[in-house]
Short mmCIF file of C-alpha atoms in Angstrom, two decimals:
data_model
loop_
_atom_site.label_atom_id
_atom_site.label_comp_id
_atom_site.label_asym_id
_atom_site.label_seq_id
_atom_site.Cartn_x
_atom_site.Cartn_y
_atom_site.Cartn_z
CA MET A 1 15.56 6.31 -22.99
CA SER A 2 17.61 4.33 -25.54
CA GLU A 3 20.12 6.23 -27.63
CA ARG A 4 19.43 6.73 -31.32
CA ASP A 5 21.98 5.53 -33.84
CA ASP A 6 24.83 7.77 -35.00
CA PRO A 7 24.25 10.29 -37.92
CA VAL A 8 26.17 8.10 -40.46
CA THR A 9 23.97 5.05 -39.73
CA ILE A 10 20.79 7.08 -39.83
CA GLY A 11 21.87 8.69 -43.09
CA ARG A 12 22.44 5.33 -44.73
CA ARG A 13 19.09 4.12 -43.42
CA VAL A 14 17.25 7.12 -44.85
CA GLN A 15 18.95 6.64 -48.26
CA GLN A 16 18.12 2.91 -48.35
CA LEU A 17 14.54 3.43 -47.49
CA ARG A 18 14.18 6.27 -49.98
CA VAL A 19 15.74 4.28 -52.85
CA GLU A 20 13.59 1.17 -51.96
CA ARG A 21 10.48 3.34 -52.25
CA GLY A 22 11.56 5.02 -55.49
CA LEU A 23 11.52 8.52 -54.06
CA THR A 24 13.74 11.43 -54.87
CA GLN A 25 15.46 13.60 -52.27
CA LYS A 26 13.11 16.45 -53.20
CA GLN A 27 10.05 14.25 -52.67
CA VAL A 28 11.33 13.21 -49.22
CA ALA A 29 12.31 16.76 -48.25
CA GLU A 30 9.18 18.71 -49.20
CA PRO A 31 7.57 20.74 -47.85
CA ALA A 32 9.61 21.32 -44.68
CA TYR A 33 13.18 20.71 -45.86
CA THR A 34 15.40 21.13 -48.91
CA PRO A 35 16.90 18.38 -51.15
CA ALA A 36 20.35 19.72 -50.11
CA TYR A 37 19.55 19.02 -46.46
CA ILE A 38 18.49 15.48 -47.29
CA SER A 39 21.74 15.00 -49.27
CA THR A 40 23.81 16.24 -46.31
CA LEU A 41 21.82 14.00 -43.98
CA GLU A 42 22.23 10.89 -46.10
CA ALA A 43 25.94 11.56 -46.19
CA GLY A 44 25.99 11.46 -42.36
CA ARG A 45 27.32 15.04 -42.09
CA VAL A 46 24.37 16.33 -39.93
CA ARG A 47 22.60 14.97 -36.84
CA PRO A 48 18.88 15.22 -37.57
CA SER A 49 16.51 16.63 -34.96
CA ASP A 50 13.55 14.72 -33.64
CA ASP A 51 11.25 16.92 -35.78
CA ALA A 52 13.29 16.09 -38.90
CA LEU A 53 13.18 12.32 -38.12
CA ARG A 54 9.45 12.44 -37.58
CA HIS A 55 9.01 14.25 -40.93
CA LEU A 56 11.25 11.73 -42.74
CA ALA A 57 9.57 8.76 -41.05
CA GLN A 58 6.17 9.98 -42.18
CA ARG A 59 7.43 10.46 -45.78
CA LEU A 60 9.15 7.09 -45.80
CA GLY A 61 6.21 5.22 -44.24
CA VAL A 62 8.04 3.90 -41.12
CA GLY A 63 7.88 4.66 -37.43
CA PHE A 64 10.02 7.26 -35.68
CA GLU A 65 11.69 4.59 -33.49
CA GLU A 66 12.49 2.36 -36.40
CA LEU A 67 14.08 5.23 -38.37
CA ALA A 68 16.08 6.43 -35.34
CA THR A 69 17.30 3.05 -34.09
CA GLY A 70 16.70 0.52 -36.90
CA ARG A 71 14.41 -1.50 -34.68
CA PRO A 72 10.99 -2.25 -36.14
CA ALA A 73 8.14 -0.75 -34.06
CA ARG A 74 6.44 -4.15 -33.96
CA LEU A 75 9.42 -5.60 -32.09
CA LEU A 76 9.09 -2.99 -29.39
CA THR A 77 5.35 -3.53 -29.07
CA ASP A 78 5.85 -7.26 -28.86
CA LEU A 79 8.41 -6.83 -26.10
CA ARG A 80 5.96 -4.61 -24.15
CA LEU A 81 3.28 -7.24 -24.58
CA ARG A 82 5.55 -9.87 -23.05
CA LEU A 83 6.59 -7.59 -20.17
CA THR A 84 2.87 -7.12 -19.45
CA GLU A 85 2.48 -10.94 -19.44
CA ALA A 86 5.28 -11.29 -16.92
CA GLN A 87 3.71 -8.56 -14.79
CA ARG A 88 0.39 -10.49 -14.89
CA THR A 89 2.20 -13.70 -13.83
CA LEU A 90 3.78 -11.87 -10.85
CA ALA A 91 0.57 -10.12 -9.90
CA THR A 92 -1.17 -13.52 -9.62
CA GLY A 93 1.50 -14.73 -7.21
CA GLU A 94 3.61 -17.03 -9.48
CA ALA A 95 6.89 -15.36 -8.63
CA GLU A 96 9.21 -18.15 -9.86
CA ALA A 97 7.47 -18.37 -13.24
CA ALA A 98 7.47 -14.56 -13.60
CA ALA A 99 11.25 -14.47 -12.79
CA GLU A 100 11.89 -16.80 -15.72
CA GLN A 101 9.88 -14.56 -18.03
CA TYR A 102 11.68 -11.38 -16.83
CA ALA A 103 15.07 -13.04 -17.17
CA ARG A 104 14.40 -13.87 -20.84
CA LEU A 105 13.11 -10.32 -21.45
CA LEU A 106 16.13 -8.81 -19.73
CA ALA A 107 18.53 -10.73 -22.03
CA GLU A 108 16.60 -9.60 -25.09
CA ALA A 109 16.32 -6.01 -23.94
CA GLU A 110 20.10 -5.92 -23.30
CA SER A 111 20.94 -7.46 -26.71
CA LEU A 112 18.76 -4.76 -28.42
CA GLY A 113 20.00 -1.93 -26.26
CA LEU A 114 16.54 -1.04 -24.98
CA ASP A 115 17.14 0.74 -21.66
CA GLU A 116 13.43 1.24 -20.82
CA ALA A 117 12.57 -2.43 -21.34
CA ARG A 118 15.79 -3.41 -19.44
CA ALA A 119 14.80 -1.28 -16.45
CA ALA A 120 11.27 -2.77 -16.45
CA ALA A 121 12.69 -6.32 -16.55
CA LEU A 122 15.14 -5.56 -13.74
CA LEU A 123 12.35 -4.11 -11.68
CA GLY A 124 10.26 -7.23 -12.23
CA LEU A 125 13.16 -9.47 -11.21
CA GLY A 126 13.60 -7.46 -8.04
CA GLU A 127 9.91 -7.86 -7.13
CA CYS A 128 10.13 -11.63 -7.81
CA ALA A 129 13.18 -11.92 -5.56
CA ILE A 130 11.36 -10.07 -2.74
CA GLU A 131 8.40 -12.39 -3.13
CA THR A 132 10.60 -15.50 -2.80
CA GLY A 133 12.59 -14.08 0.08
CA GLU A 134 15.87 -13.42 -1.80
CA LEU A 135 16.34 -9.99 -0.26
CA GLU A 136 19.97 -9.33 -1.15
CA GLU A 137 19.37 -10.42 -4.76
CA GLY A 138 16.25 -8.26 -4.95
CA ARG A 139 18.16 -5.22 -3.68
CA ARG A 140 20.78 -5.68 -6.40
CA TYR A 141 18.12 -5.90 -9.06
CA PHE A 142 16.49 -2.71 -7.89
CA GLU A 143 19.84 -0.89 -7.83
CA ARG A 144 20.50 -1.98 -11.40
CA ALA A 145 16.98 -0.84 -12.39
CA GLU A 146 17.73 2.62 -11.02
CA GLU A 147 20.93 2.76 -13.03
CA ALA A 148 18.96 1.67 -16.18
CA PHE A 149 16.38 4.36 -15.67
CA GLY A 150 19.13 6.95 -15.83
CA ASP A 151 18.13 10.62 -15.74
CA VAL A 152 14.38 10.18 -16.08
CA PRO A 153 12.07 12.18 -13.75
CA LEU A 154 11.95 11.03 -10.16
CA PRO A 155 8.35 9.61 -10.26
CA VAL A 156 9.49 7.14 -12.93
CA ARG A 157 12.31 5.93 -10.68
CA VAL A 158 10.11 5.60 -7.55
CA PRO A 159 9.25 1.86 -8.03
CA ALA A 160 12.99 0.99 -8.00
CA LEU A 161 13.65 3.26 -4.97
CA ARG A 162 10.72 1.82 -3.10
CA GLY A 163 11.92 -1.75 -3.95
CA ARG A 164 15.35 -1.01 -2.57
CA ALA A 165 13.80 0.45 0.59
CA LEU A 166 11.60 -2.63 0.97
CA SER A 167 14.57 -5.01 0.68
CA HIS A 168 16.37 -3.09 3.45
CA TYR A 169 13.23 -3.09 5.60
CA LEU A 170 12.64 -6.82 5.32
CA ALA A 171 16.35 -7.41 6.14
CA GLY A 172 15.80 -5.52 9.39
CA GLU A 173 17.49 -2.22 8.35
CA LEU A 174 14.57 -0.04 9.44
CA ARG A 175 16.15 3.34 9.78
CA TYR A 176 17.76 3.24 6.36
CA SER A 177 14.53 2.07 4.77
CA VAL A 178 12.66 4.98 6.31
CA TYR A 179 15.35 7.38 5.22
CA LEU A 180 15.12 6.23 1.58
CA LEU A 181 11.32 6.45 1.57
CA GLU A 182 10.96 9.76 3.49
CA SER A 183 13.69 11.53 1.50
CA THR A 184 12.00 10.50 -1.73
CA ILE A 185 8.56 11.63 -0.55
CA ASP A 186 10.06 14.94 0.56
CA GLU A 187 11.79 15.49 -2.74
CA LEU A 188 8.54 14.73 -4.69
CA ASN A 189 6.40 17.05 -2.55
CA ARG A 190 8.82 19.89 -2.10
CA GLY A 191 9.68 19.76 -5.82
CA GLY A 192 6.09 19.99 -6.90
CA LEU A 193 6.17 16.50 -8.40
CA HIS A 194 2.87 15.42 -6.93
CA ASP A 195 2.54 12.19 -8.81
CA PRO A 196 -0.33 10.27 -7.15
CA ASP A 197 0.86 6.78 -8.15
CA ALA A 198 4.48 7.43 -6.97
CA LEU A 199 3.27 8.92 -3.71
CA LEU A 200 0.83 6.10 -3.09
CA LEU A 201 3.59 3.53 -3.53
CA LEU A 202 5.87 5.40 -1.10
CA TYR A 203 3.26 6.09 1.59
CA ALA A 204 2.02 2.43 1.51
CA GLY A 205 5.63 1.21 1.74
CA VAL A 206 6.70 3.34 4.69
CA ILE A 207 3.93 2.16 7.03
CA GLY A 208 5.60 -1.14 7.97
CA PRO A 209 9.01 0.42 8.93
CA TYR A 210 7.18 3.20 10.88
CA MET A 211 5.26 0.63 12.85
CA ASP A 212 8.30 -1.49 13.69
CA MET A 213 10.15 1.66 14.85
CA GLY A 214 7.29 2.73 17.08
CA ALA A 215 6.44 5.79 14.97
CA HIS A 216 2.78 5.06 15.14
CA ALA A 217 1.54 8.63 14.48
CA ARG A 218 3.50 8.81 11.25
CA ALA A 219 2.29 5.38 10.27
CA ALA A 220 -1.33 6.44 10.82
CA GLN A 221 -0.76 9.59 8.76
CA ALA A 222 0.89 7.66 5.93
CA ALA A 223 -1.99 5.19 5.85
CA GLU A 224 -4.62 7.96 5.55
CA LEU A 225 -2.64 9.67 2.76
CA ALA A 226 -2.21 6.40 0.89
CA LEU A 227 -5.87 5.61 1.09
CA ALA A 228 -6.74 9.08 -0.13
CA LEU A 229 -4.42 8.61 -3.12
CA ALA A 230 -5.52 5.04 -3.92
CA PRO A 231 -6.79 4.52 -7.50
CA GLN A 232 -10.31 3.23 -7.77
CA ALA A 233 -10.84 0.10 -9.93
CA GLY A 234 -13.59 -2.50 -9.77
CA ASP A 235 -11.64 -5.56 -10.66
CA PRO A 236 -8.20 -4.64 -12.08
CA ALA A 237 -7.48 -8.23 -13.16
CA LEU A 238 -10.47 -8.43 -15.44
CA VAL A 239 -9.95 -4.98 -16.95
CA ALA A 240 -6.27 -5.68 -17.53
CA ARG A 241 -7.10 -9.00 -19.24
CA MET A 242 -9.45 -7.10 -21.55
CA HIS A 243 -6.73 -4.60 -22.46
CA ARG A 244 -4.23 -7.37 -23.19
CA SER A 245 -6.71 -9.08 -25.51
CA VAL A 246 -7.41 -5.85 -27.32
CA ALA A 247 -3.63 -5.23 -27.65
CA ARG A 248 -3.17 -8.62 -29.32
CA THR A 249 -5.96 -7.91 -31.80
CA LEU A 250 -4.56 -4.48 -32.62
CA LEU A 251 -1.06 -5.87 -32.99
CA ALA A 252 -2.33 -8.49 -35.50
CA GLU A 253 -3.98 -5.68 -37.44
CA GLY A 254 -0.77 -3.68 -37.53
CA LYS A 255 -2.17 -0.86 -35.31
CA LEU A 256 0.89 -0.56 -33.13
CA ALA A 257 0.14 2.81 -31.51
CA GLU A 258 -3.28 1.61 -30.40
CA ALA A 259 -1.80 -1.66 -29.14
CA ASP A 260 0.82 0.18 -27.13
CA ALA A 261 -1.84 2.29 -25.51
CA SER A 262 -3.86 -0.82 -24.47
CA LEU A 263 -0.72 -2.42 -23.13
CA ALA A 264 0.04 0.70 -21.07
CA LYS A 265 -3.41 0.50 -19.49
CA ALA A 266 -2.98 -3.24 -18.72
CA ALA A 267 0.44 -2.63 -17.18
CA GLU A 268 -0.98 0.07 -14.93
CA LEU A 269 -3.80 -2.17 -13.77
CA TYR A 270 -1.42 -5.05 -12.92
CA ARG A 271 0.63 -2.51 -10.94
CA GLN A 272 -2.53 -1.67 -9.08
CA LEU A 273 -3.02 -5.35 -8.32
CA GLN A 274 0.36 -5.44 -6.65
CA LEU A 275 -0.49 -2.22 -4.85
CA ARG A 276 -3.57 -3.75 -3.35
CA THR A 277 -1.29 -5.91 -1.23
CA GLU A 278 0.42 -2.84 0.07
CA LEU A 279 -2.86 -1.06 0.66
CA ALA A 280 -3.64 -3.86 3.00
CA ASN A 281 -1.13 -2.14 5.28
CA CYS A 282 -3.41 0.88 5.37
CA HIS A 283 -6.35 -1.17 6.64
CA TRP A 284 -3.95 -2.80 9.09
CA MET A 285 -2.93 0.62 10.36
CA ARG A 286 -6.55 1.64 10.84
CA GLY A 287 -7.17 -1.55 12.70
CA TYR A 288 -4.23 -0.83 14.97
CA VAL A 289 -5.58 2.64 15.73
CA TYR A 290 -8.98 1.28 16.53
CA ALA A 291 -7.45 -1.35 18.76
CA GLN A 292 -5.50 1.32 20.64
CA ASN A 293 -8.71 3.24 21.19
CA GLY A 294 -10.50 0.16 22.45
CA GLU A 295 -12.80 -0.07 19.45
CA LEU A 296 -12.18 -3.85 19.09
CA ARG A 297 -15.02 -4.75 16.79
CA ARG A 298 -13.96 -2.09 14.23
CA ALA A 299 -10.33 -3.11 14.69
CA GLU A 300 -11.17 -6.76 13.94
CA ASP A 301 -13.12 -5.76 10.78
CA GLU A 302 -10.19 -3.66 9.45
CA LEU A 303 -7.53 -6.28 10.25
CA ARG A 304 -9.58 -9.07 8.72
CA GLN A 305 -9.92 -6.97 5.57
CA ALA A 306 -6.18 -6.37 5.55
CA LEU A 307 -5.44 -10.02 5.88
CA ALA A 308 -7.95 -11.01 3.20
CA MET A 309 -6.25 -8.57 0.79
CA LEU A 310 -2.95 -10.41 1.17
CA SER A 311 -2.83 -13.27 -1.30
CA ALA A 312 -2.09 -16.73 0.13
CA ARG A 313 0.65 -17.06 -2.47
CA ARG A 314 2.51 -14.02 -1.23
CA ALA A 315 5.52 -14.10 1.11
CA ALA A 316 4.52 -14.62 4.72
CA LEU A 317 6.50 -11.54 5.74
CA TYR A 318 3.75 -9.35 4.27
CA SER A 319 0.92 -10.85 6.22
CA SER A 320 2.43 -12.14 9.49
CA GLN A 321 2.37 -8.82 11.39
CA VAL A 322 -1.24 -8.22 10.36
CA ALA A 323 -2.09 -11.74 11.60
CA VAL A 324 -0.38 -11.03 14.96
CA GLU A 325 -2.33 -7.77 15.39
CA LEU A 326 -5.56 -9.51 14.50
CA ALA A 327 -4.78 -12.34 17.00
CA ASP A 328 -4.20 -9.75 19.72
CA VAL A 329 -7.60 -8.17 18.99
CA LEU A 330 -9.32 -11.57 18.90
CA HIS A 331 -7.74 -12.49 22.30
CA ARG A 332 -8.92 -9.16 23.77
CA ARG A 333 -12.44 -9.94 22.47
CA GLY A 334 -12.44 -13.31 24.26
CA LYS A 335 -11.67 -15.39 21.17
CA SER A 336 -8.39 -16.77 22.49
CA ASP A 337 -8.63 -20.17 20.80
CA GLU A 338 -9.02 -18.58 17.38
CA ALA A 339 -6.15 -16.18 18.21
CA ALA A 340 -3.85 -19.05 19.19
CA GLU A 341 -4.67 -20.99 15.98
CA LEU A 342 -3.85 -17.91 13.89
CA LEU A 343 -0.55 -17.41 15.68
CA HIS A 344 0.54 -21.03 15.16
CA GLU A 345 -0.24 -20.53 11.44
CA VAL A 346 2.08 -17.52 11.50
CA LEU A 347 4.89 -19.48 13.14
CA SER A 348 4.53 -22.32 10.60
CA ASP A 349 5.11 -19.85 7.73
CA LEU A 350 8.21 -18.14 9.14
CA SER A 351 11.73 -19.06 10.25
CA PRO A 352 14.35 -17.39 12.50
CA GLU A 353 16.20 -16.28 9.43
CA ARG A 354 13.13 -14.71 7.78
CA GLY A 355 10.66 -12.84 9.95
CA ALA A 356 12.29 -12.99 13.35
CA LEU A 357 10.45 -9.93 14.64
CA HIS A 358 7.07 -11.28 13.62
CA SER A 359 7.88 -14.78 14.97
CA ALA A 360 8.84 -13.12 18.29
CA ALA A 361 5.58 -11.15 18.41
CA ALA A 362 3.65 -14.41 17.83
CA HIS A 363 5.46 -16.16 20.67
CA ARG A 364 4.95 -13.18 22.96
CA LEU A 365 1.20 -13.19 22.40
CA LEU A 366 1.00 -16.97 22.75
CA GLY A 367 2.82 -16.47 26.08
CA ILE A 368 0.21 -13.95 27.20
CA ILE A 369 -2.70 -16.26 26.13
CA ALA A 370 -1.02 -19.16 28.07
CA GLU A 371 -0.68 -16.92 31.12
CA ASP A 372 -4.30 -16.00 30.98
CA ALA A 373 -5.13 -19.71 30.85
CA ARG A 374 -2.81 -20.19 33.90
CA ASP A 375 -0.40 -22.39 31.92
CA THR A 376 2.76 -20.75 33.25
CA GLU A 377 5.08 -23.41 31.87
CA ALA A 378 3.87 -22.85 28.29
CA ALA A 379 3.93 -19.07 28.84
CA GLU A 380 7.55 -19.09 30.01
CA GLU A 381 8.55 -21.30 26.98
CA HIS A 382 7.00 -18.78 24.54
CA TYR A 383 8.58 -15.79 26.31
CA VAL A 384 12.03 -17.40 26.20
CA ARG A 385 11.70 -18.16 22.51
CA ALA A 386 10.60 -14.63 21.77
CA LEU A 387 13.52 -13.30 23.79
CA SER A 388 16.01 -15.35 21.78
CA LEU A 389 14.51 -14.09 18.50
CA LEU A 390 14.56 -10.45 19.58
CA GLU A 391 18.09 -10.60 20.83
CA ARG A 392 19.21 -11.95 17.47
CA ALA A 393 17.31 -9.13 15.67
CA GLY A 394 18.50 -6.39 18.07
CA ALA A 395 15.02 -5.05 18.66
CA ALA A 396 15.75 -3.09 21.88
CA GLY A 397 12.23 -1.64 22.54
CA ASP A 398 10.44 -4.99 22.15
CA LEU A 399 13.18 -6.74 24.23
CA ALA A 400 12.50 -4.38 27.18
CA ASP A 401 8.77 -5.05 27.12
CA LEU A 402 9.28 -8.82 26.85
CA CYS A 403 11.75 -8.83 29.75
CA ARG A 404 9.11 -7.16 31.89
CA LEU A 405 6.58 -9.84 30.95
CA LEU A 406 9.07 -12.61 31.67
CA GLY A 407 10.15 -10.98 34.92
CA ASP A 408 6.61 -10.61 36.16
CA LEU A 409 5.93 -14.31 35.40
CA LEU A 410 9.09 -15.48 37.15
CA ARG A 411 8.30 -13.32 40.20
CA ARG A 412 4.74 -14.66 40.43
CA THR A 413 6.11 -18.20 40.41
CA GLY A 414 8.57 -17.51 43.24
CA ARG A 415 11.78 -17.29 41.25
CA VAL A 416 12.79 -13.80 42.44
CA GLU A 417 16.51 -13.89 41.41
CA ALA A 418 15.68 -15.05 37.91
CA ALA A 419 13.03 -12.29 37.72
CA LEU A 420 15.56 -9.67 38.79
CA ASP A 421 17.90 -10.87 36.04
CA ALA A 422 15.12 -10.47 33.49
CA TYR A 423 14.27 -6.99 34.74
CA ARG A 424 17.98 -5.94 34.62
CA THR A 425 18.25 -7.25 31.07
CA GLY A 426 15.20 -5.24 30.09
CA LEU A 427 16.49 -2.10 31.78
CA GLY A 428 19.71 -2.47 29.78
CA HIS A 429 17.85 -2.52 26.54
CA ARG A 430 15.55 0.34 27.59
CA THR A 431 18.57 2.63 28.15
CA ALA A 432 20.28 1.61 24.98
CA PRO A 433 20.36 4.12 22.11
CA GLY A 434 16.85 4.08 20.63
CA THR A 435 15.91 3.43 16.97
CA THR A 436 12.68 5.30 16.94
CA THR A 437 14.00 8.87 16.84
CA LEU A 438 13.15 10.35 13.45
CA GLY A 439 13.88 13.72 11.90
CA PRO A 440 11.21 16.15 10.64
CA ALA A 441 8.32 14.58 8.83
CA PRO A 442 8.46 14.83 5.05
CA ALA A 443 6.39 17.49 3.27
CA GLN A 444 2.80 16.49 2.50
CA PRO A 445 1.13 16.53 -0.89
CA PRO A 446 -1.67 18.99 -1.64
CA LEU A 447 -4.63 16.60 -1.56
#
C-alpha cells in the first residue's frame, strides 16, 4: 500500500545500480525494452510501469520493492518478523509487553512510510488496549488503522472494523456495535466478498452484543455460522512457532520470499489463536440454547468448554458473562455452592466502571441462590446492588426483570408499599423505548 518513489528518484536509482554493476543501457533494456527507453527513464522523464520495474529489478539483481522505494527487501522482511513476534506476545496474553513491541514497530513503520506495517502495528495496539481495558484508546487505534489501510478491499479492513465495534460494545454502546458489524457482514455477503476469515471474525464478534440486546435467535444463528467457518488447526501455537523458526533460517540464508511466506503462515496462526477466544462465544451460545431447552447437562458441557477456551490472562469482560451463564446452569442442576463460588470470582475480577452488566447479572443470580436458601437479607442486598449497577448502565430490560424479583421478595416479607414501588419502577423501564429492535438480518454467506 505504500507509494513508490517519484520518477526522478527511481531514474537516479536505476542509473546508479546499472553503473555499479558495469552494465550498459542496452544490456539492462533487452529483450523487452529499448536503450532509448532506459535513457528516458534514468532522466526521470517517464513513470515506469510495474512490469518495467520488475524487468529492471531482475536485470539489476534487486527486489521490486527495493527498486521502487529504495528500501531493501530484507528490511521489510525483518519488520514483518518483528510484527509476528508482537502478535505472538499478544496471543499468549502479555498485552502490555506486546503494546511496547507494537509501539516501537509503529514508530519505525511511520519513519519508513510503510502503510501496511503501520496499519498492522495500529491494529495490534488497538487489540492490546482492549485487553487492558483502555476502550477509548483502543477505539482510536482501530480508527487510525482503518485510515492506514486506505482503499484496500473490505476483507482486509475487517479486523479494524471489528475492533472498533468491539470497543463500542464493551463501552455499553450495543446498538452502534451491532450496526457496524451487521452492515459489514451485509456488505461482504451482498457484494460476493465471501472471505471466510473476515466473516468468522464478524460473526463471532456480533454474538455478545446480540445476547445483551435480547436478540437470541440472531445470536444462535451467528454462532452456528461462525463455527461452520472456523478454521481447523491442531495446535496453532506450535505450528506458528515452527513457521517463525523456518522464517529466521530462510532470512539468514537470504531467501526473503520464502521467509515472507513462512511469516505469513505464522501470522495467520496467531490470528487464529486470538480467534479461539472469540469462538468460545459460539460454545457459550450453544450452552445458552441448551439451557433454554432444559438440556442442562449439555449446557454445562458447552459452557465449561467456552470458559476453558478463555485464557486466564485475558480481560475479565470476555469471560464473565459465560461464567454467569454457567453458574445459572450449575444452580439449576443443584450445584448451588459451586455456582456461588464462581459468581464471587466474577465479581472479584470486575468493577462498576468495567463490566457493570455482568456484575449486575452475578448479583442477581446470587440473590436468587440466597432466596432459594431462605436467606432473604442476603438476597435483598444482592438485588439492590444489581439494581444500582443496571440503573447506571441504562439496561432497561434487565432492570424490569430485577424489579420484579425485588418486588416479589419485598411482598413475601410483608413490605407491601416497598414492593409496589419496586414494581412501578420495573413497569416504567418496561414501557421505556426498547433497545432490542433490530432491522432486517444481514445477508448470509453461501456455506
